[in-house]
mmCIF file of the C-alpha atoms, coordinates in Angstrom:
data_MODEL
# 
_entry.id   MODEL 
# 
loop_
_atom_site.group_PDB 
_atom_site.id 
_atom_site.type_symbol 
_atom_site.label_atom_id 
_atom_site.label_alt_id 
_atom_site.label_comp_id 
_atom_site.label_asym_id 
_atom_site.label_entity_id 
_atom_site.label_seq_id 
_atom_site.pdbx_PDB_ins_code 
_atom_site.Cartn_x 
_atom_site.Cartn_y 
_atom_site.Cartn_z 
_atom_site.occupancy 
_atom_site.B_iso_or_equiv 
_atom_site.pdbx_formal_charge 
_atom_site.auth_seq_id 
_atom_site.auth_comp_id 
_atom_site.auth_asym_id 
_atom_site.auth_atom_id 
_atom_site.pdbx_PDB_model_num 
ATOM 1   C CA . UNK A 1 1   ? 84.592  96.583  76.698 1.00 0.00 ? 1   UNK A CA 1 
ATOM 2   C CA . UNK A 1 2   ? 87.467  94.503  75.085 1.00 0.00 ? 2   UNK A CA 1 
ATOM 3   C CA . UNK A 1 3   ? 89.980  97.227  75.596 1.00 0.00 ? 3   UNK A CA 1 
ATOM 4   C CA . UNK A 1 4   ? 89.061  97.471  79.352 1.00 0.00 ? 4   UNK A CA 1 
ATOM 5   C CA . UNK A 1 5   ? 89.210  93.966  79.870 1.00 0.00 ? 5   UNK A CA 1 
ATOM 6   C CA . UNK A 1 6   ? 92.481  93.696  78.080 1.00 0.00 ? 6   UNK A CA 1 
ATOM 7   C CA . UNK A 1 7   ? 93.804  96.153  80.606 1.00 0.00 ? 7   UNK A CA 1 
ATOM 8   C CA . UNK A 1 8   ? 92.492  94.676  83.942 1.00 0.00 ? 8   UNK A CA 1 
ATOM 9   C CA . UNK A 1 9   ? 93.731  91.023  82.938 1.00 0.00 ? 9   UNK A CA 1 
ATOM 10  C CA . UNK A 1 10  ? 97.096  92.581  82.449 1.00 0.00 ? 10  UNK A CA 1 
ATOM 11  C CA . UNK A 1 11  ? 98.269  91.326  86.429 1.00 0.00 ? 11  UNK A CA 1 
ATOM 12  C CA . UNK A 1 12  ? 96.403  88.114  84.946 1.00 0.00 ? 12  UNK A CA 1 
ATOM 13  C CA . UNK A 1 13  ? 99.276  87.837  82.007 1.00 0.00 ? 13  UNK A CA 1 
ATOM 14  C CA . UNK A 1 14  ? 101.684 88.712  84.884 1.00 0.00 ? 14  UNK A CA 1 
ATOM 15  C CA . UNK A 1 15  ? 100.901 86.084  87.323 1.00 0.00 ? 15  UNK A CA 1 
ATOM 16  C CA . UNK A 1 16  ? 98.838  87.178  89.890 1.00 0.00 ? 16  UNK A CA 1 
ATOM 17  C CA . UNK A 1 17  ? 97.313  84.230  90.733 1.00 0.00 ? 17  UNK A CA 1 
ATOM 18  C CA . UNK A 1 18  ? 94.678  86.594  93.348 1.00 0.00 ? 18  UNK A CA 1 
ATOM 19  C CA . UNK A 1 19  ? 93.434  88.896  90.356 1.00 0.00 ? 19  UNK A CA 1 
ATOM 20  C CA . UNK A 1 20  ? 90.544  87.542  87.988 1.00 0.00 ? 20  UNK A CA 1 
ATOM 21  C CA . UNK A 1 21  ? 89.021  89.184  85.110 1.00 0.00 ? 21  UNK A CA 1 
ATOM 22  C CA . UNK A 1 22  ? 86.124  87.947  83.524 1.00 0.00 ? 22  UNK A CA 1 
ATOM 23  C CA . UNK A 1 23  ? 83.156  88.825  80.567 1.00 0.00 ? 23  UNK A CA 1 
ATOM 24  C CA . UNK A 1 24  ? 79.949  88.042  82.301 1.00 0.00 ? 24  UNK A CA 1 
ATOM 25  C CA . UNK A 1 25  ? 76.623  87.570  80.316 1.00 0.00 ? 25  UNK A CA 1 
ATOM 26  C CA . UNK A 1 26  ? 72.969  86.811  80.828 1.00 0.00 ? 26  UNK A CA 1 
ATOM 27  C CA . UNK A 1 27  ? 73.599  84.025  77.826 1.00 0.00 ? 27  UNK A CA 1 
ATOM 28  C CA . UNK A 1 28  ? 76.701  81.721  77.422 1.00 0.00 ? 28  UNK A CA 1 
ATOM 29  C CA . UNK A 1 29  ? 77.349  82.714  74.099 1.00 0.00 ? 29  UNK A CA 1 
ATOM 30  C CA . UNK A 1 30  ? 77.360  87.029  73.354 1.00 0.00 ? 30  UNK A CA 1 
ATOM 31  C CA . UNK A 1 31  ? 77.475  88.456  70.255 1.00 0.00 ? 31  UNK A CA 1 
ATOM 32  C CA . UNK A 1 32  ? 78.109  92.383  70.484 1.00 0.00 ? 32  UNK A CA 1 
ATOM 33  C CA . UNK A 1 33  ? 76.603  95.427  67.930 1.00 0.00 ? 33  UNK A CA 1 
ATOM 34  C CA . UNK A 1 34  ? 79.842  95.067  65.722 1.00 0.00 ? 34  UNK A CA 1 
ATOM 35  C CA . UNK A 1 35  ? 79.104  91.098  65.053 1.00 0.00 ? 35  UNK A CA 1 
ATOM 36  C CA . UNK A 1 36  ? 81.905  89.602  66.842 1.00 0.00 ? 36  UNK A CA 1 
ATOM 37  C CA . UNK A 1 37  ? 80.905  86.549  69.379 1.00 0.00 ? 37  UNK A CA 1 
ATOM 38  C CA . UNK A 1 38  ? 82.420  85.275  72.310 1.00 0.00 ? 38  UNK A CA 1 
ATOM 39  C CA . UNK A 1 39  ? 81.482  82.877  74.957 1.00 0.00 ? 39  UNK A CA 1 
ATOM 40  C CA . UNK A 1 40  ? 81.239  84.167  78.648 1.00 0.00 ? 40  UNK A CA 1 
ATOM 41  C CA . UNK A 1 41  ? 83.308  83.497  81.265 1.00 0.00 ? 41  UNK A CA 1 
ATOM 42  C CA . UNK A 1 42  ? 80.602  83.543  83.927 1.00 0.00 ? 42  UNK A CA 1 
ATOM 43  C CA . UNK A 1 43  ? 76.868  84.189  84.443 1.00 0.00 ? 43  UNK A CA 1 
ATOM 44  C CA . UNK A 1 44  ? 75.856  87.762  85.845 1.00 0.00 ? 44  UNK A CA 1 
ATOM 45  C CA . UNK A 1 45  ? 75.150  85.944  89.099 1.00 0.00 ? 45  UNK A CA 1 
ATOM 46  C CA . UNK A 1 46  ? 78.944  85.319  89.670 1.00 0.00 ? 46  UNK A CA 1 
ATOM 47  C CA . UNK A 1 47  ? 79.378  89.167  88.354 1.00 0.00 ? 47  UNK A CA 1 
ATOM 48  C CA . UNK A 1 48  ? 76.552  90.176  91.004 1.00 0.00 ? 48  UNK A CA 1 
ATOM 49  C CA . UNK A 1 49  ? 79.346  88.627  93.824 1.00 0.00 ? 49  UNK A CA 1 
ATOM 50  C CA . UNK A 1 50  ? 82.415  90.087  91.967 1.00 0.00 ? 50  UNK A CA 1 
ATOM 51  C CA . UNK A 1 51  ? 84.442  93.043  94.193 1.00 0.00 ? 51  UNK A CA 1 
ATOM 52  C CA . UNK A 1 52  ? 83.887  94.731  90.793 1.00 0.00 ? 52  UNK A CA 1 
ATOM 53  C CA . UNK A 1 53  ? 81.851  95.213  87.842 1.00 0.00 ? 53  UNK A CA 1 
ATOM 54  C CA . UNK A 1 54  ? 82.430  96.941  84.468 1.00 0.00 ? 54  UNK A CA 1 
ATOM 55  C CA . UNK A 1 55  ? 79.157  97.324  82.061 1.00 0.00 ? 55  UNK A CA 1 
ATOM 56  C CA . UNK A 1 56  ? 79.430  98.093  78.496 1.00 0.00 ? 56  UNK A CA 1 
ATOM 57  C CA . UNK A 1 57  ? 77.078  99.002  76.508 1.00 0.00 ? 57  UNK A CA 1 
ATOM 58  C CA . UNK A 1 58  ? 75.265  99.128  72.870 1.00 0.00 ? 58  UNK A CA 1 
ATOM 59  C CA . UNK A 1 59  ? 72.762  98.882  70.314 1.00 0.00 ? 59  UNK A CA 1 
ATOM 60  C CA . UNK A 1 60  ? 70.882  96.981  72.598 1.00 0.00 ? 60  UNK A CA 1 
ATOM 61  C CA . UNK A 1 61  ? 71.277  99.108  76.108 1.00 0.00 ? 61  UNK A CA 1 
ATOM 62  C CA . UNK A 1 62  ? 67.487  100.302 76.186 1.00 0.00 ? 62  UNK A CA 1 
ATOM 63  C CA . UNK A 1 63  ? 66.032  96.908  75.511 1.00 0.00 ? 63  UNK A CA 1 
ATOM 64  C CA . UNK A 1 64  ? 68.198  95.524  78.759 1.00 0.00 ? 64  UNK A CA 1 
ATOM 65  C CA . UNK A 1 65  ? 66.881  99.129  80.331 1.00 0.00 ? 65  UNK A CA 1 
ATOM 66  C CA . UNK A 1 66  ? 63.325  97.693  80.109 1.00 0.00 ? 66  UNK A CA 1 
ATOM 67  C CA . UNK A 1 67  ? 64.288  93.865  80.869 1.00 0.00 ? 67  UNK A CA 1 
ATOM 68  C CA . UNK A 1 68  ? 62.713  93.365  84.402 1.00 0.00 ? 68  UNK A CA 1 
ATOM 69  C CA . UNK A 1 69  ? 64.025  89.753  84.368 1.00 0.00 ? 69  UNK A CA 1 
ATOM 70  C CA . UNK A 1 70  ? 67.531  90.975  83.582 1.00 0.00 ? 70  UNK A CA 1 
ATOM 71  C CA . UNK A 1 71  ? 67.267  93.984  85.797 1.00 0.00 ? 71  UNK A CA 1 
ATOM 72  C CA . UNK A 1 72  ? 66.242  92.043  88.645 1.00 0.00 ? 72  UNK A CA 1 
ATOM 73  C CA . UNK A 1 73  ? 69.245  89.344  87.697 1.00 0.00 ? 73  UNK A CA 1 
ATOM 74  C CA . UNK A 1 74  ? 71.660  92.582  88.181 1.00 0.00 ? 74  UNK A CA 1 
ATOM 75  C CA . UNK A 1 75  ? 71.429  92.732  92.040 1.00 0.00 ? 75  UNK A CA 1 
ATOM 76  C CA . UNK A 1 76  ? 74.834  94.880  92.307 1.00 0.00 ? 76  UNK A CA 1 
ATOM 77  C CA . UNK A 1 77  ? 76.032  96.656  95.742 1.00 0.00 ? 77  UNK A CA 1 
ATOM 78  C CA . UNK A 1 78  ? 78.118  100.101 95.605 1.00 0.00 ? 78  UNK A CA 1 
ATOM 79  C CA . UNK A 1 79  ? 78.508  99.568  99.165 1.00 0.00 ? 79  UNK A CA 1 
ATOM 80  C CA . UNK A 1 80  ? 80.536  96.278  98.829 1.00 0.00 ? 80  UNK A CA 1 
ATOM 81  C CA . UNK A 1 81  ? 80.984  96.678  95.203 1.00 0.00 ? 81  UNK A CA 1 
ATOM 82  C CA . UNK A 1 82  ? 82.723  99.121  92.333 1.00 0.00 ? 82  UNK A CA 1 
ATOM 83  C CA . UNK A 1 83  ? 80.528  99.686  89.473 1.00 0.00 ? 83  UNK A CA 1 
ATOM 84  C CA . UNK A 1 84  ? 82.011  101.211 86.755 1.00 0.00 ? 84  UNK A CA 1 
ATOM 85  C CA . UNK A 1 85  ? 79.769  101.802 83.465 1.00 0.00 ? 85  UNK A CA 1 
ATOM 86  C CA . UNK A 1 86  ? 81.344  102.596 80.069 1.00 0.00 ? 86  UNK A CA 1 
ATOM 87  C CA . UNK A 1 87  ? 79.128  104.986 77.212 1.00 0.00 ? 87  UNK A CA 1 
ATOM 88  C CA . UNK A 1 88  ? 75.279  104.306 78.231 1.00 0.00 ? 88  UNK A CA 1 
ATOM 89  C CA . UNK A 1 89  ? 73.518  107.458 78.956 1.00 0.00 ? 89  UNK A CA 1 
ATOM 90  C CA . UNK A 1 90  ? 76.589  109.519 77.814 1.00 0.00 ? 90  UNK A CA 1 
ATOM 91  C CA . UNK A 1 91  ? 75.874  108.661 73.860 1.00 0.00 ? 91  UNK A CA 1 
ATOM 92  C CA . UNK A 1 92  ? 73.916  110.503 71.544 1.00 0.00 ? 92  UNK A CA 1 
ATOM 93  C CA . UNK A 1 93  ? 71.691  107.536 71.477 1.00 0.00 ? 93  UNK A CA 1 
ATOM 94  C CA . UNK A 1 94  ? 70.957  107.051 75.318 1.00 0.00 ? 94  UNK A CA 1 
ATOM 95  C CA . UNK A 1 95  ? 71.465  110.360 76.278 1.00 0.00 ? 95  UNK A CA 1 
ATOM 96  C CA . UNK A 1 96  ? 67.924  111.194 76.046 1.00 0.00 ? 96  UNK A CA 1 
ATOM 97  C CA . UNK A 1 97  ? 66.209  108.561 77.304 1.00 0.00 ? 97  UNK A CA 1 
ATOM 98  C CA . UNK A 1 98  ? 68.613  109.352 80.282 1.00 0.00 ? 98  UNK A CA 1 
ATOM 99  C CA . UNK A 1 99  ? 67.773  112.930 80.543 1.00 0.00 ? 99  UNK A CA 1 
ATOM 100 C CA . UNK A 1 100 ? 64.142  111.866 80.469 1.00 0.00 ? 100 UNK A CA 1 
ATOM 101 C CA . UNK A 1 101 ? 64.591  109.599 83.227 1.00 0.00 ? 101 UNK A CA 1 
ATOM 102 C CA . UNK A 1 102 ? 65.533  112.874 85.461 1.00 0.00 ? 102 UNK A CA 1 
ATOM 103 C CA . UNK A 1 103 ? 69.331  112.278 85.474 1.00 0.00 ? 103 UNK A CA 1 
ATOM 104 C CA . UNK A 1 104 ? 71.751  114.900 84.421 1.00 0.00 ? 104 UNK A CA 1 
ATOM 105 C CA . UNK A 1 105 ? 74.369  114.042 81.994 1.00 0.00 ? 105 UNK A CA 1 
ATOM 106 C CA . UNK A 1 106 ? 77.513  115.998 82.228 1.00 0.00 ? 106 UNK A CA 1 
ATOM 107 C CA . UNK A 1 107 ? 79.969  116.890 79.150 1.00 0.00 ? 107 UNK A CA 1 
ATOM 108 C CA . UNK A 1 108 ? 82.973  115.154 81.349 1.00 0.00 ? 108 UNK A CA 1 
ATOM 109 C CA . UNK A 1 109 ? 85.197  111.906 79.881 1.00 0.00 ? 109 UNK A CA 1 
ATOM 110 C CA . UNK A 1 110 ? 84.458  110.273 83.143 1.00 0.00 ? 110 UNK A CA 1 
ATOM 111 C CA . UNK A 1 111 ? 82.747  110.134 86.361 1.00 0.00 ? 111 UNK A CA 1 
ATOM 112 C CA . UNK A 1 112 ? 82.911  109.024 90.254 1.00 0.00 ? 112 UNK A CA 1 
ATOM 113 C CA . UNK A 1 113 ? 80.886  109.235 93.389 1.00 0.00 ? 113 UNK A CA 1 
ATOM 114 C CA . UNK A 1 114 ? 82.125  107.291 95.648 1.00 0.00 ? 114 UNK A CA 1 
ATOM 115 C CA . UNK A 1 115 ? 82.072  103.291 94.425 1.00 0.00 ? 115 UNK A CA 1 
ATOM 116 C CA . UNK A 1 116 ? 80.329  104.306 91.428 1.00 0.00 ? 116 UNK A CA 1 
ATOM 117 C CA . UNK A 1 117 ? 81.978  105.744 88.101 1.00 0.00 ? 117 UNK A CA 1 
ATOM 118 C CA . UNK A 1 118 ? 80.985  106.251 84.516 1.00 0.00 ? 118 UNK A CA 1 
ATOM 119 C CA . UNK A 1 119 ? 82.866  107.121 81.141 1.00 0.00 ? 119 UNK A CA 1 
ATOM 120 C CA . UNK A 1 120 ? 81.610  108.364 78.042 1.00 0.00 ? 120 UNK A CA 1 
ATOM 121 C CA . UNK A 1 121 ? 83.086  107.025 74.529 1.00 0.00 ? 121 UNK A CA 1 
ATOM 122 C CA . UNK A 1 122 ? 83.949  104.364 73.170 1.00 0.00 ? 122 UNK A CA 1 
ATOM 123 C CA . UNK A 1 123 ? 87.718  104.747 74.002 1.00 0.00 ? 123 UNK A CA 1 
ATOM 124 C CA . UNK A 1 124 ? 86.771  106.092 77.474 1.00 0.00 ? 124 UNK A CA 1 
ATOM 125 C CA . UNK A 1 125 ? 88.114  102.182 78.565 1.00 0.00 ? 125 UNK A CA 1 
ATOM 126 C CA . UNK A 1 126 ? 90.762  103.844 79.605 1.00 0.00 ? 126 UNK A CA 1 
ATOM 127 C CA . UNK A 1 127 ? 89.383  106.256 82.434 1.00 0.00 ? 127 UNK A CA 1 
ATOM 128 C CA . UNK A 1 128 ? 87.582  103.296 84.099 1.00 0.00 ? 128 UNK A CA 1 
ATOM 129 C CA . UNK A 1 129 ? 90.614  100.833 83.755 1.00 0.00 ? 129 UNK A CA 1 
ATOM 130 C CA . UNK A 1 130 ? 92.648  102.863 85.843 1.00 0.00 ? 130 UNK A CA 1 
ATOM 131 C CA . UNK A 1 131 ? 90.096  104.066 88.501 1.00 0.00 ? 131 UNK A CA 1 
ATOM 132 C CA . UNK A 1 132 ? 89.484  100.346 88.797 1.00 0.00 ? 132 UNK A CA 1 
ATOM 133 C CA . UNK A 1 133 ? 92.845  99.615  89.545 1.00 0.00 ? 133 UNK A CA 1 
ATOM 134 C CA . UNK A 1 134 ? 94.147  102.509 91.227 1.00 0.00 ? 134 UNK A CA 1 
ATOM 135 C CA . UNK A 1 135 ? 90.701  101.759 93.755 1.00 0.00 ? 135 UNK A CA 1 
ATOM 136 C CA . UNK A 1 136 ? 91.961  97.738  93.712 1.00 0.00 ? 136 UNK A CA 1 
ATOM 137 C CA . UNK A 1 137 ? 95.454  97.953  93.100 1.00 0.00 ? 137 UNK A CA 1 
ATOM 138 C CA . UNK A 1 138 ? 96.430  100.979 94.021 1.00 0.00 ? 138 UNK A CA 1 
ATOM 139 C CA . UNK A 1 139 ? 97.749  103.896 91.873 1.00 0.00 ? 139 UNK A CA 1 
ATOM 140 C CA . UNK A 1 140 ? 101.170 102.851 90.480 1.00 0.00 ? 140 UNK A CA 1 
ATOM 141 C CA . UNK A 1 141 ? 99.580  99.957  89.290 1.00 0.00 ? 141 UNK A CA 1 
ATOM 142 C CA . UNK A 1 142 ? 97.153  101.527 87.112 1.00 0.00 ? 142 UNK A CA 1 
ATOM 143 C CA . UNK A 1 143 ? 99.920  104.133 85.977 1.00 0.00 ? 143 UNK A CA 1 
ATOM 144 C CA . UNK A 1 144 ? 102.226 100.927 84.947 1.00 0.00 ? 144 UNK A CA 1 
ATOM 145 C CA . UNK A 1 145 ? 98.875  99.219  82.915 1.00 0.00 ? 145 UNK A CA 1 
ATOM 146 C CA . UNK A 1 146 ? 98.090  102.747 81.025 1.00 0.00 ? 146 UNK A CA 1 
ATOM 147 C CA . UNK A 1 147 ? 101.674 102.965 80.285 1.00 0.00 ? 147 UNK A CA 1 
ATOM 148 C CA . UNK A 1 148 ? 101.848 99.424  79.035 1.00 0.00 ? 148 UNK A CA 1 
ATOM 149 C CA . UNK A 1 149 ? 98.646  99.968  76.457 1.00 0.00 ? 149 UNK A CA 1 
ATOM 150 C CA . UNK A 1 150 ? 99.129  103.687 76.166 1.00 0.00 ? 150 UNK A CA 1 
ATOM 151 C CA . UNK A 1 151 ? 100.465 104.508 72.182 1.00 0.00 ? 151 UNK A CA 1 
ATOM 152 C CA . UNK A 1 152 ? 104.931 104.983 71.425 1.00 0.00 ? 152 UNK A CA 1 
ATOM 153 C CA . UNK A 1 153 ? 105.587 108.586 71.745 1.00 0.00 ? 153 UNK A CA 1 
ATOM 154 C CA . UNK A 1 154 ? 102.721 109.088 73.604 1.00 0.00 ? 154 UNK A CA 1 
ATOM 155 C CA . UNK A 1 155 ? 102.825 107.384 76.799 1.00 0.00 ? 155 UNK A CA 1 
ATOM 156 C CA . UNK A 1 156 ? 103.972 109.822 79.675 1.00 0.00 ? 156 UNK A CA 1 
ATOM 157 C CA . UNK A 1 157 ? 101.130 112.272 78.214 1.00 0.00 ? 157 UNK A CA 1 
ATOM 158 C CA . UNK A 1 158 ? 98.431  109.594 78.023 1.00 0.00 ? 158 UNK A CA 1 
ATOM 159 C CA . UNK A 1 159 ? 99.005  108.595 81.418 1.00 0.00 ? 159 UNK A CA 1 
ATOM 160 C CA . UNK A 1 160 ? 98.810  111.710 82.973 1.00 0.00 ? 160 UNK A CA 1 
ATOM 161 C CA . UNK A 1 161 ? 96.103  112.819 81.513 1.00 0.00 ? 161 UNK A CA 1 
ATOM 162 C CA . UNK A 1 162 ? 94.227  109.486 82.085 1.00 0.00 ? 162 UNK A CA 1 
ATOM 163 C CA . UNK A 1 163 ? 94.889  109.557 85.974 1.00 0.00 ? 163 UNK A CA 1 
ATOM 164 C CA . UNK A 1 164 ? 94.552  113.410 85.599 1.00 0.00 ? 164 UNK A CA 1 
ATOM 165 C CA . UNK A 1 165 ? 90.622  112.583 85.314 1.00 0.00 ? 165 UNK A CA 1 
ATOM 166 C CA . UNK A 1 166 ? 90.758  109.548 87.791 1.00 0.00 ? 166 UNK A CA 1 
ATOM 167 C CA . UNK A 1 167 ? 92.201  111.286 90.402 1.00 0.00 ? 167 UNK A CA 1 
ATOM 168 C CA . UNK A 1 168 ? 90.675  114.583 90.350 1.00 0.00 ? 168 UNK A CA 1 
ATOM 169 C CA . UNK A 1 169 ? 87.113  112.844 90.616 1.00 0.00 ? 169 UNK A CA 1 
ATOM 170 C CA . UNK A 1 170 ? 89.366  110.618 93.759 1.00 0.00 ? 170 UNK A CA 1 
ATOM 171 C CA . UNK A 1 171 ? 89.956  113.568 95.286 1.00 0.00 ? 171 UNK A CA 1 
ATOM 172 C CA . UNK A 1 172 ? 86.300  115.320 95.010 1.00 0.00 ? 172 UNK A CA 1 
ATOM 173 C CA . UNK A 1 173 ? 84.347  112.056 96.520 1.00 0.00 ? 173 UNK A CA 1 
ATOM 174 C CA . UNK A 1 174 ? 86.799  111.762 99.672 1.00 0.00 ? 174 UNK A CA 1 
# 
């Protein structure tokens, strides 16, 4: 997700020299469902090691589904690890093919258990942005990011309603 990374490399833009945000791929060169192309920063290896991962998803999420080569380069840890996931499974695409894989798919904008978390929608970026940061940075600094991207006259509403869902899934996994 653009929008998502755009929001986690905000302390990037700001200086902090400790924080890195990067688009991993299995290629060096990615082209996404809407035709626009972009080069990786790093290979899914380096994502593998990252404190934190963010997949997206598309046109093409059931063909990675059924990539054992990929799969098996996707050797992720929620014990060591966040793993946040943005739209597959939640879509009226995947849904099914989740449901018929024996996983229930609830009607909710997003999702945590534990160090795992998932969001629905295409503007769901959001929800996983700031339960990312608020698990990394800490909560003020993913209220000061939403407000930052969050839309004039809206802000103090978006932003409590965003952590409104990231903290009320907080507080059920403690």
């Amino acid at each position: 997700s653009l929008i998502a990374f755009g929001m986690l490399s905000r302390f990037t833009l700001l200086g902090d020299a400790t924080w890195r945000v990067s688009i991993a791929s299995p290629t060096p060169r990615v082209t996404s469902m809407n035709g626009l192309t972009i080069d990786a920063h790093i290979d899914l290896a380096q994502a593998c090691a990252a404190d934190a991962v963010l997949i997206g998803s598309g046109m093409k999420t059931r063909e990675v589904a059924q990539d054992a080569g990929l799969k098996a380069q996707l050797q992720m840890d929620p014990a060591r690890q966040l793993i946040a996931a943005q739209c597959s499974g939640t879509d009226n695409t995947s849904k099914p093919w989740v449901q018929a894989a024996g996983v229930r798919v609830v009607n909710q904008p997003f999702v945590a258990n534990g160090n795992i978390a998932s969001a629905g929608g295409c503007l769901s970026a959001q929800y996983l942005s700031a339960w990312l940061l608020t698990r990394l940075k800490g909560e003020a600094a993913a209220r000061e990011v939403l407000h930052y991207f969050a839309p004039v006259g809206e802000k103090d509403a978006y932003v409590a309603r965003a952590m409104g869902h990231v903290l009320a899934q907080e507080a059920s996994t403690v």
